[in-house]
Amino acid sequence: MISATDEEWETVGAHADHRGLPRAAYLTGLAARDVAGTQAGPPLVMTRDEQRAVVEDLRELRRGFAGDGDTPALIADIQVRIATMFDVWARDLVAKGKQDALLHALSSTIGEDQARALVASWKKEAPRPTVRTRKEDGGPDLFSWSRET
């Protein structure tokens, strides 16, 4: 398989036409000339070892994207991680009373109706946390600090 931009194909076509050859014959001739070693400059084709290395690299990439028995597919794993981070961010905004900012951010991406439904579901699920004092829970926790301590 050969991949080229439109501009590159035009150049190949012009060179092939100049020599009175179809594009395929022109490209095959370039490859044959390169293999014969009569062309100065970088090679136009890869050696068998280079081709095998490229194929093995592609197979490895495919395994990474598809996953195997113990490893989740890379794309699915990334999607889960992003969804989790987004969910934590959104719930935090709602808990802080910033649902209007969240609604605005979501509306431009998923539409106002869906955004309102999502924000409403997060509001129902996430009651505002209550602030506990040291007297109520029997002592300071590891994440609080006050000058009284």
XYZ file of N, CA, C and O in Angstrom:
596
model
N 0.843 -1.158 0.000
C 0.000 0.000 0.000
C 0.903 1.241 0.000
O 1.910 1.281 0.682
N 0.489 2.212 -0.763
C 1.229 3.478 -0.834
C 0.285 4.582 -0.407
O -0.853 4.641 -0.854
N 0.777 5.457 0.446
C -0.009 6.589 0.903
C 0.743 7.868 0.538
O 1.954 7.949 0.740
N 0.037 8.822 -0.029
C 0.672 10.081 -0.420
C -0.367 11.191 -0.410
O -1.562 10.936 -0.510
N 0.111 12.406 -0.280
C -0.780 13.559 -0.355
C -1.168 13.786 -1.817
O -0.551 13.231 -2.737
N -2.167 14.605 -2.032
C -2.582 14.925 -3.412
C -1.424 15.549 -4.190
O -1.208 15.220 -5.363
N -0.682 16.415 -3.528
C 0.457 17.065 -4.184
C 1.517 16.034 -4.591
O 2.080 16.103 -5.686
N 1.778 15.073 -3.691
C 2.757 14.023 -4.005
C 2.280 13.155 -5.169
O 3.063 12.794 -6.053
N 0.975 12.835 -5.197
C 0.436 12.032 -6.305
C 0.549 12.795 -7.630
O 0.804 12.203 -8.680
N 0.339 14.104 -7.578
C 0.481 14.909 -8.798
C 1.920 14.855 -9.313
O 2.156 14.737 -10.519
N 2.876 14.926 -8.392
C 4.288 14.849 -8.784
C 4.596 13.494 -9.392
O 5.259 13.406 -10.433
N 4.117 12.418 -8.749
C 4.339 11.070 -9.288
C 3.712 10.969 -10.677
O 4.332 10.451 -11.621
N 2.495 11.480 -10.816
C 1.824 11.424 -12.116
C 2.587 12.192 -13.183
O 2.737 11.723 -14.323
N 3.103 13.359 -12.831
C 3.862 14.160 -13.794
C 5.134 13.440 -14.217
O 5.475 13.403 -15.411
N 5.840 12.846 -13.270
C 7.070 12.114 -13.588
C 6.770 10.874 -14.434
O 7.508 10.565 -15.377
N 5.685 10.183 -14.075
C 5.303 8.992 -14.842
C 4.914 9.385 -16.267
O 5.340 8.734 -17.239
N 4.119 10.434 -16.413
C 3.712 10.898 -17.744
C 4.930 11.305 -18.575
O 5.000 11.015 -19.772
N 5.884 11.981 -17.933
C 7.097 12.417 -18.625
C 7.863 11.219 -19.208
O 8.484 11.330 -20.267
N 7.809 10.091 -18.519
C 8.506 8.881 -18.988
C 7.599 7.971 -19.808
O 8.016 6.898 -20.235
N 6.325 8.366 -19.961
C 5.391 7.569 -20.745
C 4.980 6.284 -20.042
O 4.707 5.279 -20.695
N 4.911 6.337 -18.710
C 4.584 5.139 -17.923
C 3.337 5.382 -17.085
O 3.071 6.511 -16.672
N 2.607 4.305 -16.784
C 1.551 4.446 -15.777
C 2.201 4.676 -14.411
O 3.362 4.332 -14.193
N 1.457 5.234 -13.493
C 2.004 5.519 -12.159
C 2.571 4.262 -11.497
O 3.632 4.295 -10.889
N 1.831 3.159 -11.577
C 2.275 1.924 -10.933
C 3.617 1.464 -11.498
O 4.515 1.078 -10.746
N 3.779 1.521 -12.811
C 5.043 1.099 -13.433
C 6.169 2.042 -13.035
O 7.306 1.607 -12.792
N 5.879 3.331 -12.965
C 6.892 4.304 -12.563
C 7.358 4.032 -11.129
O 8.559 3.971 -10.836
N 6.410 3.824 -10.210
C 6.767 3.564 -8.815
C 7.500 2.231 -8.669
O 8.466 2.131 -7.909
N 7.066 1.218 -9.389
C 7.745 -0.079 -9.348
C 9.177 0.062 -9.847
O 10.103 -0.516 -9.277
N 9.368 0.846 -10.896
C 10.711 1.086 -11.415
C 11.602 1.778 -10.405
O 12.785 1.453 -10.272
N 11.037 2.752 -9.656
C 11.810 3.421 -8.608
C 12.243 2.433 -7.530
O 13.397 2.444 -7.089
N 11.314 1.561 -7.131
C 11.643 0.577 -6.099
C 12.702 -0.394 -6.601
O 13.652 -0.716 -5.885
N 12.564 -0.853 -7.843
C 13.546 -1.789 -8.407
C 14.913 -1.128 -8.509
O 15.940 -1.739 -8.204
N 14.950 0.110 -8.923
C 16.211 0.843 -9.020
C 16.851 0.995 -7.649
O 18.061 0.838 -7.475
N 16.022 1.259 -6.624
C 16.536 1.422 -5.269
C 17.118 0.116 -4.751
O 18.186 0.100 -4.150
N 16.413 -0.978 -4.965
C 16.894 -2.282 -4.512
C 18.198 -2.653 -5.212
O 19.101 -3.226 -4.613
N 18.325 -2.280 -6.484
C 19.538 -2.594 -7.242
C 20.719 -1.743 -6.780
O 21.865 -2.052 -7.083
N 20.448 -0.671 -6.043
C 21.521 0.169 -5.513
C 22.087 1.156 -6.514
O 23.171 1.678 -6.304
N 21.349 1.451 -7.557
C 21.844 2.385 -8.563
C 21.438 3.824 -8.276
O 21.801 4.711 -9.026
N 20.693 4.043 -7.220
C 20.208 5.381 -6.903
C 20.998 5.957 -5.734
O 21.108 5.335 -4.694
N 21.533 7.135 -5.903
C 22.195 7.814 -4.794
C 21.134 8.447 -3.911
O 20.087 8.861 -4.394
N 21.364 8.534 -2.628
C 20.411 9.153 -1.719
C 19.728 8.118 -0.860
O 20.046 6.939 -0.893
N 18.766 8.553 -0.090
C 18.096 7.630 0.826
C 17.279 6.580 0.077
O 16.772 6.850 -1.009
N 17.156 5.399 0.647
C 16.386 4.340 -0.027
C 14.905 4.689 -0.090
O 14.374 5.365 0.790
N 14.257 4.200 -1.141
C 12.828 4.446 -1.312
C 11.984 3.313 -0.733
O 10.780 3.442 -0.612
N 12.616 2.173 -0.435
C 11.901 1.037 0.154
C 12.664 0.578 1.391
O 13.847 0.856 1.548
N 11.972 -0.167 2.251
C 12.603 -0.676 3.462
C 13.138 -2.087 3.222
O 12.598 -2.836 2.395
N 14.170 -2.438 3.959
C 14.684 -3.803 3.897
C 13.662 -4.733 4.537
O 12.740 -4.284 5.238
N 13.836 -6.033 4.338
C 12.918 -7.000 4.950
C 12.922 -6.874 6.474
O 11.878 -6.944 7.110
N 14.088 -6.694 7.066
C 14.174 -6.554 8.521
C 13.436 -5.306 8.999
O 12.752 -5.325 10.028
N 13.580 -4.215 8.256
C 12.867 -2.982 8.613
C 11.353 -3.171 8.496
O 10.591 -2.730 9.353
N 10.934 -3.865 7.422
C 9.509 -4.129 7.237
C 8.966 -4.988 8.378
O 7.894 -4.709 8.929
N 9.708 -6.009 8.756
C 9.275 -6.888 9.851
C 9.192 -6.108 11.163
O 8.280 -6.311 11.964
N 10.167 -5.226 11.396
C 10.149 -4.422 12.622
C 8.923 -3.517 12.662
O 8.273 -3.378 13.707
N 8.586 -2.912 11.535
C 7.408 -2.043 11.465
C 6.138 -2.852 11.718
O 5.259 -2.439 12.491
N 6.047 -4.023 11.102
C 4.861 -4.867 11.292
C 4.742 -5.282 12.763
O 3.655 -5.242 13.345
N 5.846 -5.674 13.384
C 5.802 -6.068 14.796
C 5.406 -4.885 15.681
O 4.639 -5.051 16.630
N 5.906 -3.700 15.371
C 5.517 -2.507 16.132
C 4.015 -2.246 15.998
O 3.344 -1.908 16.983
N 3.480 -2.413 14.805
C 2.042 -2.222 14.599
C 1.235 -3.269 15.372
O 0.193 -2.951 15.948
N 1.713 -4.504 15.371
C 1.026 -5.547 16.139
C 1.033 -5.220 17.627
O 0.048 -5.427 18.325
N 2.155 -4.711 18.117
C 2.257 -4.342 19.523
C 1.294 -3.201 19.852
O 0.637 -3.202 20.888
N 1.204 -2.210 18.960
C 0.248 -1.118 19.160
C -1.177 -1.649 19.198
O -1.980 -1.246 20.043
N -1.489 -2.549 18.273
C -2.839 -3.118 18.223
C -3.146 -3.856 19.527
O -4.236 -3.732 20.066
N -2.179 -4.616 20.041
C -2.390 -5.312 21.315
C -2.628 -4.303 22.438
O -3.461 -4.527 23.320
N -1.894 -3.194 22.401
C -2.075 -2.172 23.421
C -3.446 -1.536 23.371
O -4.063 -1.266 24.399
N -3.951 -1.299 22.171
C -5.270 -0.693 22.032
C -6.371 -1.691 22.360
O -7.384 -1.337 22.947
N -6.193 -2.950 21.965
C -7.230 -3.955 22.155
C -7.193 -4.546 23.554
O -8.195 -5.032 24.049
N -6.044 -4.517 24.203
C -5.899 -5.128 25.514
C -5.772 -6.636 25.368
O -5.963 -7.207 24.300
N -5.419 -7.289 26.463
C -5.386 -8.740 26.469
C -6.168 -9.206 27.683
O -6.856 -8.420 28.319
N -6.071 -10.454 28.025
C -6.888 -11.010 29.099
C -6.833 -10.242 30.404
O -7.841 -10.062 31.077
N -5.669 -9.772 30.818
C -5.526 -9.121 32.113
C -5.492 -7.600 32.027
O -5.631 -6.918 33.033
N -5.263 -7.069 30.852
C -5.091 -5.634 30.695
C -6.278 -5.062 29.929
O -6.613 -5.556 28.861
N -6.909 -3.995 30.465
C -8.015 -3.397 29.714
C -7.491 -2.700 28.465
O -6.333 -2.297 28.406
N -8.342 -2.590 27.488
C -7.963 -1.879 26.274
C -7.571 -0.450 26.634
O -8.177 0.179 27.499
N -6.534 0.051 26.007
C -5.994 1.369 26.318
C -7.048 2.467 26.199
O -7.204 3.294 27.094
N -7.780 2.453 25.121
C -8.777 3.512 24.905
C -9.884 3.430 25.955
O -10.279 4.441 26.529
N -10.355 2.225 26.247
C -11.400 2.067 27.260
C -10.877 2.507 28.620
O -11.593 3.162 29.388
N -9.635 2.172 28.928
C -9.041 2.570 30.199
C -8.956 4.088 30.303
O -9.296 4.670 31.338
N -8.536 4.742 29.247
C -8.446 6.203 29.250
C -9.840 6.820 29.411
O -10.018 7.782 30.161
N -10.841 6.252 28.733
C -12.201 6.772 28.850
C -12.716 6.673 30.287
O -13.323 7.618 30.802
N -12.448 5.548 30.945
C -12.898 5.370 32.325
C -12.201 6.370 33.239
O -12.831 6.988 34.099
N -10.909 6.553 33.040
C -10.168 7.491 33.886
C -10.668 8.928 33.712
O -10.836 9.665 34.678
N -10.919 9.324 32.468
C -11.410 10.682 32.216
C -12.813 10.864 32.790
O -13.116 11.886 33.404
N -13.669 9.856 32.610
C -15.023 9.946 33.158
C -14.992 10.065 34.679
O -15.757 10.842 35.275
N -14.087 9.340 35.316
C -13.969 9.406 36.771
C -13.503 10.787 37.221
O -14.064 11.376 38.153
N -12.482 11.311 36.546
C -11.984 12.641 36.905
C -13.066 13.699 36.692
O -13.244 14.611 37.509
N -13.811 13.587 35.594
C -14.880 14.538 35.310
C -15.956 14.461 36.382
O -16.440 15.478 36.882
N -16.332 13.245 36.763
C -17.376 13.059 37.761
C -16.972 13.683 39.097
O -17.771 14.368 39.737
N -15.722 13.467 39.498
C -15.234 14.055 40.751
C -15.259 15.582 40.667
O -15.703 16.265 41.587
N -14.806 16.115 39.537
C -14.789 17.573 39.333
C -16.212 18.135 39.397
O -16.475 19.129 40.075
N -17.142 17.494 38.695
C -18.516 17.990 38.642
C -19.173 17.924 40.013
O -19.835 18.880 40.443
N -19.005 16.817 40.721
C -19.602 16.682 42.052
C -19.016 17.715 43.021
O -19.723 18.242 43.885
N -17.736 18.003 42.863
C -17.095 19.009 43.714
C -17.697 20.387 43.454
O -17.966 21.144 44.395
N -17.916 20.731 42.176
C -18.537 22.025 41.867
C -19.926 22.121 42.469
O -20.299 23.153 43.045
N -20.707 21.049 42.342
C -22.061 21.062 42.894
C -22.010 21.192 44.411
O -22.751 21.978 45.003
N -21.099 20.451 45.045
C -20.981 20.515 46.511
C -20.583 21.908 46.984
O -20.972 22.336 48.070
N -19.836 22.634 46.158
C -19.405 23.987 46.519
C -20.426 25.045 46.122
O -20.177 26.235 46.249
N -21.570 24.609 45.567
C -22.604 25.551 45.173
C -22.332 26.246 43.851
O -22.903 27.290 43.562
N -21.466 25.686 43.042
C -21.112 26.308 41.758
C -21.773 25.580 40.585
O -21.206 25.453 39.511
N -22.993 25.108 40.802
C -23.679 24.377 39.742
C -23.985 25.240 38.524
O -24.079 24.727 37.417
N -24.110 26.549 38.700
C -24.351 27.419 37.544
C -23.152 27.428 36.602
O -23.315 27.393 35.384
N -21.948 27.458 37.154
C -20.741 27.400 36.322
C -20.654 26.061 35.615
O -20.293 25.979 34.432
N -20.998 24.987 36.325
C -20.992 23.651 35.724
C -22.035 23.570 34.612
O -21.754 23.065 33.524
N -23.207 24.085 34.875
C -24.278 24.085 33.869
C -23.837 24.839 32.620
O -24.035 24.373 31.499
N -23.217 25.981 32.803
C -22.729 26.770 31.663
C -21.682 25.990 30.862
O -21.724 25.949 29.633
N -20.735 25.365 31.564
C -19.674 24.613 30.889
C -20.247 23.421 30.123
O -19.834 23.140 28.995
N -21.202 22.730 30.715
C -21.786 21.555 30.055
C -22.712 21.929 28.904
O -22.765 21.224 27.898
N -23.450 23.016 29.039
C -24.435 23.406 28.027
C -23.811 23.595 26.653
O -24.394 23.212 25.639
N -22.639 24.171 26.619
C -22.007 24.425 25.320
C -21.546 23.136 24.645
O -21.348 23.115 23.435
N -21.400 22.072 25.416
C -20.915 20.809 24.852
C -22.037 19.822 24.580
O -22.104 19.238 23.505
N -22.920 19.625 25.553
C -23.939 18.579 25.402
C -25.353 19.129 25.266
O -26.294 18.357 25.129
N -25.506 20.428 25.316
C -26.826 21.032 25.200
C -27.416 21.332 26.570
O -27.103 20.670 27.563
N -28.278 22.338 26.602
C -28.790 22.825 27.878
C -29.674 21.806 28.583
O -29.579 21.634 29.803
N -30.526 21.095 27.843
C -31.437 20.144 28.486
C -30.674 19.014 29.176
O -30.946 18.679 30.330
N -29.725 18.430 28.474
C -28.933 17.353 29.077
C -28.097 17.879 30.243
O -27.943 17.199 31.256
N -27.562 19.071 30.086
C -26.742 19.658 31.147
C -27.588 19.852 32.408
O -27.139 19.523 33.515
N -28.800 20.381 32.242
C -29.672 20.584 33.408
C -29.997 19.254 34.086
O -30.009 19.159 35.314
N -30.254 18.220 33.283
C -30.580 16.910 33.854
C -29.387 16.349 34.643
O -29.557 15.805 35.745
N -28.190 16.484 34.096
C -27.004 15.983 34.795
C -26.759 16.740 36.092
O -26.518 16.137 37.146
N -26.808 18.050 36.026
C -26.562 18.856 37.220
C -27.616 18.538 38.282
O -27.301 18.405 39.468
N -28.870 18.369 37.866
C -29.937 18.034 38.818
C -29.666 16.680 39.475
O -29.869 16.526 40.689
N -29.170 15.715 38.700
C -28.892 14.395 39.289
C -27.742 14.478 40.287
O -27.759 13.815 41.318
N -26.738 15.294 39.992
C -25.623 15.451 40.929
C -26.070 16.196 42.183
O -25.600 15.910 43.273
N -26.999 17.150 42.031
C -27.495 17.887 43.200
C -28.260 16.947 44.126
O -28.135 17.036 45.340
N -29.046 16.025 43.554
C -29.818 15.086 44.370
C -28.894 14.126 45.116
O -29.153 13.754 46.240
N -27.819 13.706 44.444
C -26.920 12.711 45.019
C -25.959 13.293 46.041
O -25.482 12.575 46.902
N -25.618 14.557 45.912
C -24.539 15.117 46.722
C -25.049 16.179 47.687
O -25.038 17.351 47.374
N -25.477 15.772 48.884
C -25.848 16.804 49.859
C -24.598 17.543 50.297
O -23.509 16.992 50.290
N -24.786 18.777 50.670
C -23.634 19.577 51.107
C -23.034 18.955 52.357
O -23.754 18.603 53.282
N -21.722 18.808 52.364
C -21.087 18.228 53.550
C -21.228 19.185 54.733
O -21.174 20.396 54.573
N -21.405 18.599 55.899
C -21.499 19.429 57.094
C -20.110 19.545 57.701
O -19.311 18.621 57.645
N -19.850 20.679 58.288
C -18.560 20.919 58.926
C -18.684 20.461 60.371
O -19.563 20.903 61.097
N -17.801 19.529 60.751
C -17.833 19.033 62.117
C -16.739 19.718 62.918
O -15.679 20.016 62.401
N -17.033 19.920 64.163
C -16.019 20.519 65.041
C -15.349 19.414 65.842
O -15.845 18.292 65.917
N -14.262 19.755 66.460
C -13.513 18.795 67.259
C -14.379 18.282 68.410
O -14.318 17.119 68.782
N -15.230 19.112 68.968
C -16.071 18.708 70.092
C -17.096 17.658 69.666
O -17.413 16.757 70.410
N -17.617 17.779 68.437
C -18.651 16.855 67.967
C -18.105 15.460 67.715
O -18.759 14.471 67.979
N -16.910 15.358 67.160
C -16.418 14.034 66.770
C -15.336 13.495 67.696
O -14.732 12.475 67.405
N -15.065 14.147 68.791
C -14.147 13.599 69.759
C -12.693 13.974 69.570
O -11.839 13.467 70.262
N -12.363 14.828 68.622
C -10.971 15.226 68.451
C -10.671 15.661 67.041
O -11.515 15.532 66.147
N -9.468 16.174 66.833
C -9.126 16.642 65.492
C -8.900 15.470 64.543
O -8.541 14.382 64.972
N -9.158 15.711 63.260
C -8.842 14.674 62.278
C -7.528 15.037 61.593
O -6.969 16.104 61.820
N -7.040 14.175 60.764
C -5.744 14.373 60.128
C -5.753 15.481 59.078
O -4.704 15.954 58.674
N -6.930 15.878 58.613
C -7.011 16.806 57.502
C -7.467 18.201 57.915
O -7.672 19.062 57.083
N -7.656 18.410 59.191
C -8.090 19.710 59.677
C -6.979 20.310 60.528
O -6.230 19.598 61.182
N -6.955 21.625 60.565
C -5.969 22.299 61.374
C -6.595 23.568 61.903
O -7.300 24.278 61.179
N -6.362 23.846 63.144
C -6.837 25.119 63.677
C -5.803 25.637 64.649
O -4.978 24.896 65.163
N -5.870 26.914 64.927
C -4.918 27.528 65.842
C -5.143 27.074 67.287
O -4.286 27.222 68.134
N -6.319 26.509 67.558
C -6.628 26.038 68.914
C -5.779 24.854 69.303
O -5.582 24.576 70.458
N -5.284 24.086 68.364
C -4.581 22.832 68.638
C -3.229 23.048 69.235
O -2.531 23.936 69.020
